[in-house]
Coordinates of C-alpha atoms in Angstrom, one line a residue:
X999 CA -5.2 101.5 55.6
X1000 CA -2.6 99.6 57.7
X1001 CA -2.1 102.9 60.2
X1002 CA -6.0 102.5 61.3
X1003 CA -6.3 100.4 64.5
X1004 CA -7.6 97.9 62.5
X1005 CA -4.9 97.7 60.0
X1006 CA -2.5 97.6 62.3
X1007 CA -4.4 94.7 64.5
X1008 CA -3.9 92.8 61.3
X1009 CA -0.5 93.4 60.7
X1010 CA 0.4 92.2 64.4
X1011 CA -1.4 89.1 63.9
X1012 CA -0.5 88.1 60.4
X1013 CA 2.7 89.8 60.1
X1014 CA 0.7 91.6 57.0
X1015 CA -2.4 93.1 56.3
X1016 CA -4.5 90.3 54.2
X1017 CA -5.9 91.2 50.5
X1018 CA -8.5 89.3 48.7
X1019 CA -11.6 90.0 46.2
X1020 CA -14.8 91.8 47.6
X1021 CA -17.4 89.0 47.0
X1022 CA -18.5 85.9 48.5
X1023 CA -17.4 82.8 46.5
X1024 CA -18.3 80.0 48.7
X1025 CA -19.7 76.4 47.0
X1026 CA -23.3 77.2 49.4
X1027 CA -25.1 80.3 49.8
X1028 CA -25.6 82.2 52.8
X1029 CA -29.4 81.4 53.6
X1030 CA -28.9 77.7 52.6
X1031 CA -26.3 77.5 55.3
X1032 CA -29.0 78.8 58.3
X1033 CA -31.7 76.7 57.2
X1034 CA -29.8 73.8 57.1
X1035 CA -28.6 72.0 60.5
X1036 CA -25.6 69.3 60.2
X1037 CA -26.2 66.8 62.8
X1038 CA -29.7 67.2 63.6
X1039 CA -31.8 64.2 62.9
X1040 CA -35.2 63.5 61.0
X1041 CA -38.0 62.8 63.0
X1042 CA -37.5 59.0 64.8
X1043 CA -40.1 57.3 67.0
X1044 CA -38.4 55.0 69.7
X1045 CA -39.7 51.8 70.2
X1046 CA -37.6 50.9 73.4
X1047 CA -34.4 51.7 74.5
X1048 CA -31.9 50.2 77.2
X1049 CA -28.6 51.6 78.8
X1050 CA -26.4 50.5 81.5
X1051 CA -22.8 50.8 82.8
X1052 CA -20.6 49.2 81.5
X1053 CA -16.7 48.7 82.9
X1054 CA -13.7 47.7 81.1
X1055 CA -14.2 44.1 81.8
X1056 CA -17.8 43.9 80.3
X1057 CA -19.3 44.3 83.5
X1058 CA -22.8 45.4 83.2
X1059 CA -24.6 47.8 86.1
X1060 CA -28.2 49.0 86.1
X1061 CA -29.1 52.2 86.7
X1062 CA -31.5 53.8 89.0
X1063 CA -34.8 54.2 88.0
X1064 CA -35.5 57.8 87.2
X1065 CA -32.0 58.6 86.6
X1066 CA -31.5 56.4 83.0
X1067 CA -30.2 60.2 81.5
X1068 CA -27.7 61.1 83.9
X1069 CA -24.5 60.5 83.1
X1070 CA -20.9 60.6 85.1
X1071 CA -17.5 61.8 83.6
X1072 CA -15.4 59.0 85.1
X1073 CA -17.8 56.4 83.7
X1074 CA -18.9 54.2 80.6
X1075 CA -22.7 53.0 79.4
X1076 CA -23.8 51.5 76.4
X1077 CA -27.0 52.0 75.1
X1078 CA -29.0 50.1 72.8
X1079 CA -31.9 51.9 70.5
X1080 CA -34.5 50.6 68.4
X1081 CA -36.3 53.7 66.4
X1082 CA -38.2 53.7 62.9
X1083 CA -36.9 56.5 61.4
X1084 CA -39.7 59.2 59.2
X1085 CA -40.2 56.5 56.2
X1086 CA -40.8 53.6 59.1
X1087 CA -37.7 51.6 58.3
X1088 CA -37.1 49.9 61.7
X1089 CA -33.4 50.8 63.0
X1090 CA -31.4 49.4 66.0
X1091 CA -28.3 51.5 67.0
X1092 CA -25.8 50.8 70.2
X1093 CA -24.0 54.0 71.9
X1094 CA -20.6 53.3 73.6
X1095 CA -20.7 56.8 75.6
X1096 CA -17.3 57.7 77.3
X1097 CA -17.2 60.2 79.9
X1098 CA -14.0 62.7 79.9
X1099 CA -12.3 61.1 81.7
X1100 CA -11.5 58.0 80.6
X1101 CA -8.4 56.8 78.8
X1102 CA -8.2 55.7 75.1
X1103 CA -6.6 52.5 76.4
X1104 CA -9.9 51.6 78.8
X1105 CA -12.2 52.5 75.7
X1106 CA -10.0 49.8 73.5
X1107 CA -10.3 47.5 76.2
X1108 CA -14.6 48.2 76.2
X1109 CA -15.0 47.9 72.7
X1110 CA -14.6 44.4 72.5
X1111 CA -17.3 44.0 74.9
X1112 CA -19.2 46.5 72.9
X1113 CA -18.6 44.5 69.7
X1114 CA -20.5 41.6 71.7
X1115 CA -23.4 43.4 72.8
X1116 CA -23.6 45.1 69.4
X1117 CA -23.4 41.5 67.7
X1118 CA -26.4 40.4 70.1
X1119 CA -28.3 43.2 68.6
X1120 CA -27.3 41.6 65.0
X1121 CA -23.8 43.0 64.7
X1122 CA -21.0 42.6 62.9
X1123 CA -18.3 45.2 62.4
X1124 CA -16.3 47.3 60.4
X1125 CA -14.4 50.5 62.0
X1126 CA -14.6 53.7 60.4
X1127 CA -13.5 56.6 61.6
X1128 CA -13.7 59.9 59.9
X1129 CA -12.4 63.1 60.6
X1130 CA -15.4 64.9 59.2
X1131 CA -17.7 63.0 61.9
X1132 CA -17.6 63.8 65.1
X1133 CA -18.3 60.5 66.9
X1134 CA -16.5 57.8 65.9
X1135 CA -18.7 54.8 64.1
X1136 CA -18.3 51.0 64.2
X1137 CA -20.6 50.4 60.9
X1138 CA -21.8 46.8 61.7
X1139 CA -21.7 44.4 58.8
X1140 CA -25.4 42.4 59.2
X1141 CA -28.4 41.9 57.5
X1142 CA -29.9 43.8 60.1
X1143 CA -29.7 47.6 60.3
X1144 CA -26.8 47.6 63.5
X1145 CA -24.6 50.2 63.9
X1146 CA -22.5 51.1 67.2
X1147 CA -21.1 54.4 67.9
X1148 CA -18.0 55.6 70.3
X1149 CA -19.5 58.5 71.2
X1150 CA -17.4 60.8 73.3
X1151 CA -19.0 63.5 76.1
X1152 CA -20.0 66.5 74.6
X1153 CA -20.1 64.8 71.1
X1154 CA -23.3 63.2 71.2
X1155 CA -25.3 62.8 68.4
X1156 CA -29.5 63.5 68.3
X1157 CA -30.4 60.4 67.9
X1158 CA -28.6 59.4 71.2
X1159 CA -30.7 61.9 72.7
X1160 CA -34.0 60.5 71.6
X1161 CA -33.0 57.6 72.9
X1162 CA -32.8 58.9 76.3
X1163 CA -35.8 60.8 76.1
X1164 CA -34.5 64.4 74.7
X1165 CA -32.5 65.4 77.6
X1166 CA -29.0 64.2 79.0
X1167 CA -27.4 65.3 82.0
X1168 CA -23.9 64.8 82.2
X1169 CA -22.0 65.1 86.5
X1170 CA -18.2 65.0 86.5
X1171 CA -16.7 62.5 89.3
X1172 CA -18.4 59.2 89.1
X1173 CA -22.2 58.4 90.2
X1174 CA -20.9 56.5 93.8
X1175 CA -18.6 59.7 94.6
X1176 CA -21.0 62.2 93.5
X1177 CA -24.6 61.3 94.6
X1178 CA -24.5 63.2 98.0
X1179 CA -22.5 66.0 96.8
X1180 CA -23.7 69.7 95.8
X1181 CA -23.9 71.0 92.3
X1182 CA -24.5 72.9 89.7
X1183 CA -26.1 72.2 86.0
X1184 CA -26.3 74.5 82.8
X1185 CA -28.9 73.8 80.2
X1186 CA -27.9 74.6 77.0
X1187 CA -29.5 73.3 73.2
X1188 CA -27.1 70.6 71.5
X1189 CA -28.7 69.2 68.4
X1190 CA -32.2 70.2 68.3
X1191 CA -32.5 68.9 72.3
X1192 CA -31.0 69.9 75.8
X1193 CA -27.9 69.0 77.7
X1194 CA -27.3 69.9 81.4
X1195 CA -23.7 69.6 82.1
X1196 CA -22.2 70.3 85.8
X1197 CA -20.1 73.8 85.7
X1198 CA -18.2 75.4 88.3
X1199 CA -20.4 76.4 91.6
X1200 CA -19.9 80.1 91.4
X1201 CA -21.5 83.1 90.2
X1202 CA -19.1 83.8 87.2
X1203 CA -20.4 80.1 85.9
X1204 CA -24.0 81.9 85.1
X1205 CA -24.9 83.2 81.8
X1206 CA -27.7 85.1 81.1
X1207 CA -28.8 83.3 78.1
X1208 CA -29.3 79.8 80.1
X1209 CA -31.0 78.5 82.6
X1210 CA -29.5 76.7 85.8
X1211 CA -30.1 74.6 88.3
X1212 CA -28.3 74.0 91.8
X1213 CA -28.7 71.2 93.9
X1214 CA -27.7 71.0 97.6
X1215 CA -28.6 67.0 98.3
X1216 CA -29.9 67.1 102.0
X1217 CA -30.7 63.3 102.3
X1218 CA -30.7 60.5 99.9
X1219 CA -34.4 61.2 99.3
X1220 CA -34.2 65.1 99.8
X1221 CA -32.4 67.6 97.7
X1222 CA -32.9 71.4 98.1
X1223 CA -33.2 72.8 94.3
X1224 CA -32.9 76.0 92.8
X1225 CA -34.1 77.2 89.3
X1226 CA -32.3 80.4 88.4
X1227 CA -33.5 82.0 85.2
X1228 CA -31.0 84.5 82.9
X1229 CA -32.5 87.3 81.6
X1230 CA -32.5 86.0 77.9
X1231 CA -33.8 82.6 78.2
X1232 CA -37.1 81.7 76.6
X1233 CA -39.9 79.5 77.4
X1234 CA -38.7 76.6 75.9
X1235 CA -35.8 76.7 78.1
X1236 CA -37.1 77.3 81.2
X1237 CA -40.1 74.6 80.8
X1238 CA -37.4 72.1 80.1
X1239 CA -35.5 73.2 83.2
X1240 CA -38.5 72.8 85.7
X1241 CA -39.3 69.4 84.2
X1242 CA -35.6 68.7 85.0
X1243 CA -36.0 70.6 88.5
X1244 CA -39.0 68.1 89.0
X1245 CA -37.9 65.1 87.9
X1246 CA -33.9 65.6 90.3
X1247 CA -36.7 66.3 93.3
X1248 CA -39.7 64.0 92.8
X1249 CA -42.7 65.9 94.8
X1250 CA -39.7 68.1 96.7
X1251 CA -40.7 70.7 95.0
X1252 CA -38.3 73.8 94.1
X1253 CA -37.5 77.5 93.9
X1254 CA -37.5 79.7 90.8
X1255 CA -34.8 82.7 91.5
X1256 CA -34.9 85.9 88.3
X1257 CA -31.7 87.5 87.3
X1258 CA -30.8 90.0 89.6
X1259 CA -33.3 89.0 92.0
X1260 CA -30.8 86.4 93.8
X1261 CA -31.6 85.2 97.5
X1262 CA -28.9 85.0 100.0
X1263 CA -29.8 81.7 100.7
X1264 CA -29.1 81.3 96.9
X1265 CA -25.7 83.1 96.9
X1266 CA -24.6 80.6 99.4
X1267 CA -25.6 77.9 97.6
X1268 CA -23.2 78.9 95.0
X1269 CA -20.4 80.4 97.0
X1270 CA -20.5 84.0 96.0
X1271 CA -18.0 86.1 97.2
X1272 CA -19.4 89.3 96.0
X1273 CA -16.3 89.9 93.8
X1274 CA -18.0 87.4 90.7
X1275 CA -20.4 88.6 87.8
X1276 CA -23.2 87.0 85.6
X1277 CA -21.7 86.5 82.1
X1278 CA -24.1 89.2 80.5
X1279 CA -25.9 89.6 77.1
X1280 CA -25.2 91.9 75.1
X1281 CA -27.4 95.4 75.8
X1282 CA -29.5 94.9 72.3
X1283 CA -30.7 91.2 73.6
X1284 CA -30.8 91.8 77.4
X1285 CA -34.6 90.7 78.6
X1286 CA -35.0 89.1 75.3
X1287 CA -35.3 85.4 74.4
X1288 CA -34.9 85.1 71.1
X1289 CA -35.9 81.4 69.2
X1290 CA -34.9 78.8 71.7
X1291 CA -34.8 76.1 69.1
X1292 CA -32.0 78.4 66.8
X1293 CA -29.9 79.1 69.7
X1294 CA -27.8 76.5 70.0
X1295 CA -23.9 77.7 68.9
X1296 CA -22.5 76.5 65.8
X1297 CA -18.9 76.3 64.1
X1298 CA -18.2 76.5 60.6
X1299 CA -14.4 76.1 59.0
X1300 CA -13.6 77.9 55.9
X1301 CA -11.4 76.0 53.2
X1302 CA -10.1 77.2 50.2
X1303 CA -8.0 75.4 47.3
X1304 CA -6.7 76.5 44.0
X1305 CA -8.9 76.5 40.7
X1306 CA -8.0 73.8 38.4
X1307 CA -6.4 75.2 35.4
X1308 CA -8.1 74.4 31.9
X1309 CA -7.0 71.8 29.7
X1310 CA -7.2 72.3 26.2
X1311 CA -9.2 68.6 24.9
X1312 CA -9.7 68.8 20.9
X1313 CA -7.2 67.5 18.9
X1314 CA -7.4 70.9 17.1
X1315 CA -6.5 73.0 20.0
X1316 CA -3.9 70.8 21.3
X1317 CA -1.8 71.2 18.0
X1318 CA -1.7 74.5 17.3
X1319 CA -1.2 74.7 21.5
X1320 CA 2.1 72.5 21.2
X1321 CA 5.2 74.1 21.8
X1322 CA 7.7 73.5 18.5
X1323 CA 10.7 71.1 19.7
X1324 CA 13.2 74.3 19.0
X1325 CA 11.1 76.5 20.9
X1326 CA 13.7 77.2 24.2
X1327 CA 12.9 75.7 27.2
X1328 CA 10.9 76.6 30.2
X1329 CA 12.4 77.9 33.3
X1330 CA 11.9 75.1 35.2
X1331 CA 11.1 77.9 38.7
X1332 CA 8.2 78.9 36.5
X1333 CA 5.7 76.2 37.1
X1334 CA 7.1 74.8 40.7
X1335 CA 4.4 75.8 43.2
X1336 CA 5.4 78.1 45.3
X1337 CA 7.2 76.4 49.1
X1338 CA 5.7 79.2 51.6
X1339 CA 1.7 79.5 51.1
X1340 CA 1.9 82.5 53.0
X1341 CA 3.0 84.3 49.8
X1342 CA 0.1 83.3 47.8
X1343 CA -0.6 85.4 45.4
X1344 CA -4.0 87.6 46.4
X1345 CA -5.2 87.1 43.0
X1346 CA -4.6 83.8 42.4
X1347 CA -7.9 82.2 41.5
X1348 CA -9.2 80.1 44.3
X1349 CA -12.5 78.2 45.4
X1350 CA -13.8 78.3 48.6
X1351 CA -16.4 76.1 50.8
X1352 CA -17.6 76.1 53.9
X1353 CA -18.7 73.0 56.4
X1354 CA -20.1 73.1 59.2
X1355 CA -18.8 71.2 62.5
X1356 CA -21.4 69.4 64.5
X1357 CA -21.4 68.4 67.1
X1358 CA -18.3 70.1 67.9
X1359 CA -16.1 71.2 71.0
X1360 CA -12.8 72.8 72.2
X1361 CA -10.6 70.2 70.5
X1362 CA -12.0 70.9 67.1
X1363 CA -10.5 74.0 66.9
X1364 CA -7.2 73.5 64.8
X1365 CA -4.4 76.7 64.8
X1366 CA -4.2 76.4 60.7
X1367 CA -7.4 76.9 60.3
X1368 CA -10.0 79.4 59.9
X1369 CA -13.3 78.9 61.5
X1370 CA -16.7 80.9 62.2
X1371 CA -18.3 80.8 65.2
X1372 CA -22.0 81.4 66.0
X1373 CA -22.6 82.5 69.2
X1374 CA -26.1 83.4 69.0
X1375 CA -25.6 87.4 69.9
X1376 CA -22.3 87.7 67.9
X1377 CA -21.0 85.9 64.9
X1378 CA -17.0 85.8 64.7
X1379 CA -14.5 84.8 62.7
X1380 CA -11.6 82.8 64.2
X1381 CA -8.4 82.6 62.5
X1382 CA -6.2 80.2 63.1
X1383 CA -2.4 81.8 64.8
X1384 CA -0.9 79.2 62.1
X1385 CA -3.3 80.1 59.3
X1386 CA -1.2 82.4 57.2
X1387 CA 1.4 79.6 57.2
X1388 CA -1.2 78.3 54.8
X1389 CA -1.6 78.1 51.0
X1390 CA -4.3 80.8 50.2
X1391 CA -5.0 82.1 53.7
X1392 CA -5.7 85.6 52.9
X1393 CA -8.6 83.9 50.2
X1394 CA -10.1 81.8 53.6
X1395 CA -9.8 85.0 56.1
X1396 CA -11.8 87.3 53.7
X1397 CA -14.1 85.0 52.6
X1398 CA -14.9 84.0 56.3
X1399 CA -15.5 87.5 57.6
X1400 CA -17.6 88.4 54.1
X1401 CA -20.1 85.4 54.9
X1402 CA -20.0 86.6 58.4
X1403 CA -21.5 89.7 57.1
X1404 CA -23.6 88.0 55.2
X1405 CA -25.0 85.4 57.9
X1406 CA -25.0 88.1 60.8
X1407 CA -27.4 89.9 59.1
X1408 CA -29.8 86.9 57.7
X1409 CA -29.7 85.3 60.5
X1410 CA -31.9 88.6 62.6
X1411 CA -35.3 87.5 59.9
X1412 CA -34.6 83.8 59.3
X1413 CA -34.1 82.6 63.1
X1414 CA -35.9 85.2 64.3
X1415 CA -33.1 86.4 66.4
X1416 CA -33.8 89.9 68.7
X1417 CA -31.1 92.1 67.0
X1418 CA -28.6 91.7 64.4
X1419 CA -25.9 89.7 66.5
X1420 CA -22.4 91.9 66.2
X1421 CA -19.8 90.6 63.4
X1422 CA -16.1 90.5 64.9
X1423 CA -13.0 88.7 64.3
X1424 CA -11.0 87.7 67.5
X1425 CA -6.9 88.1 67.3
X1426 CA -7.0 87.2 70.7
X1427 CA -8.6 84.8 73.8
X1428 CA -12.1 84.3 73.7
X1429 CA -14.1 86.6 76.6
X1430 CA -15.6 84.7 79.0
X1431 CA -19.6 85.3 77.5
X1432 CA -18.1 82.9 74.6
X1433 CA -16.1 80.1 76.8
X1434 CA -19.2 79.5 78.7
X1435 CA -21.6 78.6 75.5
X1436 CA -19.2 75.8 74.9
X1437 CA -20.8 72.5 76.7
X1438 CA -16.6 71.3 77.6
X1439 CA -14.4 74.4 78.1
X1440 CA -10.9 73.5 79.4
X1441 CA -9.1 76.6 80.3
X1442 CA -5.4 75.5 80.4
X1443 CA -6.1 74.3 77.1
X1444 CA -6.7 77.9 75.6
X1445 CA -8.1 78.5 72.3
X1446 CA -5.7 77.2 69.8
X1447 CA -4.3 73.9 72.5
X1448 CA -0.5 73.8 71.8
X1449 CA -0.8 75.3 68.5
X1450 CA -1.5 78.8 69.9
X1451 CA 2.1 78.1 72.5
X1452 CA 3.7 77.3 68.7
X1453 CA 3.1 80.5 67.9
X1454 CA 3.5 82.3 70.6
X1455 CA 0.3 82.8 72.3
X1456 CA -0.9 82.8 75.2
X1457 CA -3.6 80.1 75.8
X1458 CA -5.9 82.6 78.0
X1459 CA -5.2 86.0 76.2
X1460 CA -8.1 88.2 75.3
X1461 CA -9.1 90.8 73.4
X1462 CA -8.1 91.8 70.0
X1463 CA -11.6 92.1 68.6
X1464 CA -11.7 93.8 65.1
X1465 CA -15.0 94.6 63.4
X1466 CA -15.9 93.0 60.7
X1467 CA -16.8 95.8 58.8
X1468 CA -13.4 97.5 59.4
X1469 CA -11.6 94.5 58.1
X1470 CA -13.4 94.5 55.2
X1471 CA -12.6 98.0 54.5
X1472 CA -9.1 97.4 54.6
X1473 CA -8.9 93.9 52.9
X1474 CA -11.0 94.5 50.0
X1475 CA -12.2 98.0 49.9
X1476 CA -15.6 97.5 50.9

């Protein structure tokens, strides 16, 4: 098996060709996994909402009318939301949201002023971090239900949405630098609602499966905007984008541009040099839109542990178990776990559970581990360059790409997906249909951050792409 292309793939990446058991032993079934969202909230109905600017000092700005959901990268707000959530219990929650570009130090120095608006709210507070959250929380200790969240860009939780209406659009630069300047936005689905985030004005930036707008302000009451539509995108998407398109050019109207059916005046909107391409979908889902509402990418990890070992409890059993005092001793190498967990044995018993990371970006993406991506027309399976430095890795990497498998094919009839997406594990980079599903992609960054340079890879190498099918072939006989 190891002198197929696949095999040998393996080998390269692993420095061996993994072996593990043939079925699925996760702690959750497959179809339990799909139906099930992490993140996405229960229905809420907002009573009123509030958000400003704040700066470092606790100095509060308001916000144009009209513009309440557009956010800048180089700024702070904090946002204060009174809901009843589906069994009308009346909730307040306040957002600290930090753009990307601000320091840790400025968002220690904001939280105090947080802490005080929160406390007007009826706050008190206790800080409580977790690494299996996303956002971090300041759980406020009141009689009244409080909370306040850190919430970084990108990282935003549904709830934080509602409370901005259902749509957030995030600019880079600040909102004094950036009001006159041209741009470029990319809606894409984050937990159950629809981001627009600023990408790079270029051609290569487009991806079939989103929509896009492009601004070219004119005046300060006059933008030029166009509303270009990838070939996969559904209705859903597109209605949210006009209401967008509407609503960035109140009674200015704007024009709707098809895949492959760019103007000129378009093309120079966006600086096309002829030499860039649309990020395309894949032939089997090209023209169709698929369910807007299951589209959004998600990220799984896989973790595995060893089983605990029996103990024998009746007073029975344990005598007849005990070893007689002259019995010779043990070797004392028998029982001493083994120091490398790269030489696990493949039998060892093992359990294995899956969790699923959301919201999630780049930085989530940790070299020892072993994570499953989906990206809506392709489901794969991302190990780690540092993962077989782990106990029980080969356990993890099969069981990933066997409910891979597994989800690939549910996924077509529960989601109502247009084809069976493609299962593949990547021993490379990530192509660039991939990068640009992510809301924050930082390309000097890479895949695996300084993790993948620890082991010797190169942050923007591609290819590498193995079948899933073909790996399980060779790593469990299937």
């Amino acid at each position: 098996m190891i002198d197929l292309p696949a095999g040998r793939d393996l080998s390269d990446f692993f420095g061996e060709v993994p072996k593990s058991h043939n079925q699925l032993q996760l702690n959750t079934d497959t179809q339990t996994v799909l139906r099930s969202r992490s993140g996405e909230s229960d229905k809420i109905k907002t009573l009123r909402s509030s958000i400003q600017e704040i700066k470092s000092d606790g100095t509060l700005i308001p916000l144009p009318a009209q513009q309440e959901h557009i956010l800048y990268e180089n700024s702070m707000y904090i946002c204060t939301h009174i809901f009843y959530t589906a069994n009308m219990t009346r909730m307040a929650e306040v957002y600290l949201w930090c753009g990307d570009r601000i320091s840790e130090s400025t968002i220690h120095e904001t939280q105090v002023h947080a802490k005080r608006i929160a406390r007007e709210a009826g706050a008190g507070q206790k800080y409580a971090p977790s690494s299996s959250t996303t956002f971090r929380t300041m759980e406020l200790t009141s009689s009244r239900s409080t909370q306040l969240y850190i919430i970084d860009q990108a990282r935003e939780p549904a709830n934080f949405f509602q409370a901005l209406g259902g749509i957030v659009i995030t600019r880079r630069g600040s909102r004094a630098e950036s009001s006159t300047a041209p741009y470029m936005l990319c809606g894409r689905p984050h937990m159950g609602h629809i981001a627009f985030d600023e990408v790079d004005r270029t051609k290569s930036s487009l991806c079939s499966e989103y929509p896009y707008i492009v601004a070219r302000p004119i005046t300060l009451q006059e933008t030029k905007i166009w509303l270009w539509k990838g070939s996969g995108c559904g209705a859903t998407a597109i209605g949210s984008t006009r209401l967008i398109s509407m609503d960035l050019n109140p009674g200015g109207g704007f024009t709707e541009i098809d895949e492959g059916k760019e103007t000129a005046e378009f093309l120079s909107a966006i600086h096309d040099s002829g030499s860039e391409s649309v990020c395309q979908s894949p032939a089997l889902w090209k023209g169709k839109s698929g369910n807007w509402e299951h589209s959004s990418v998600r990220l799984f990890k896989i973790e595995t542990q060893e089983k605990p070992k029996q103990t024998a409890t009746s007073l029975f059993t344990s005598y007849f178990s005990r070893r007689p005092s002259w019995s010779a001793p043990k070797s004392p190498s028998t029982d001493r776990p083994n120091s490398s967990g790269s030489n696990k044995s493949p039998t060892t018993e093992f359990e294995a559970s899956i969790s699923e990371i959301a919201p999630f970006t780049q930085d989530d993406l940790e070299p020892e581990g072993c994570y499953i991506l989906d990206a809506n027309s392709e489901i794969l399976v991302l190990p780690g360059p540092l993962l077989s430095k782990q106990a029980l890795w080969q356990h993890a990497f099969v069981q990933a790409c066997l409910f891979s498998h597994d989800y690939a094919i549910l996924s077509a009839s529960l989601e109502d997906r247009p084809a069976i997406p493609k299962a593949r594990v990547v021993l490379g980079g990530l192509p660039r249909e991939v990068k640009v599903k992510f809301r924050r992609w930082e390309e000097r960054r890479g895949l695996w951050g300084s993790g993948g340079l620890m082991a010797g890879r190169v942050g923007g190498e591609q290819g590498g792409m193995v079948e899933v099918r073909d790996v399980l072939g060779i790593c469990c006989g299937l």
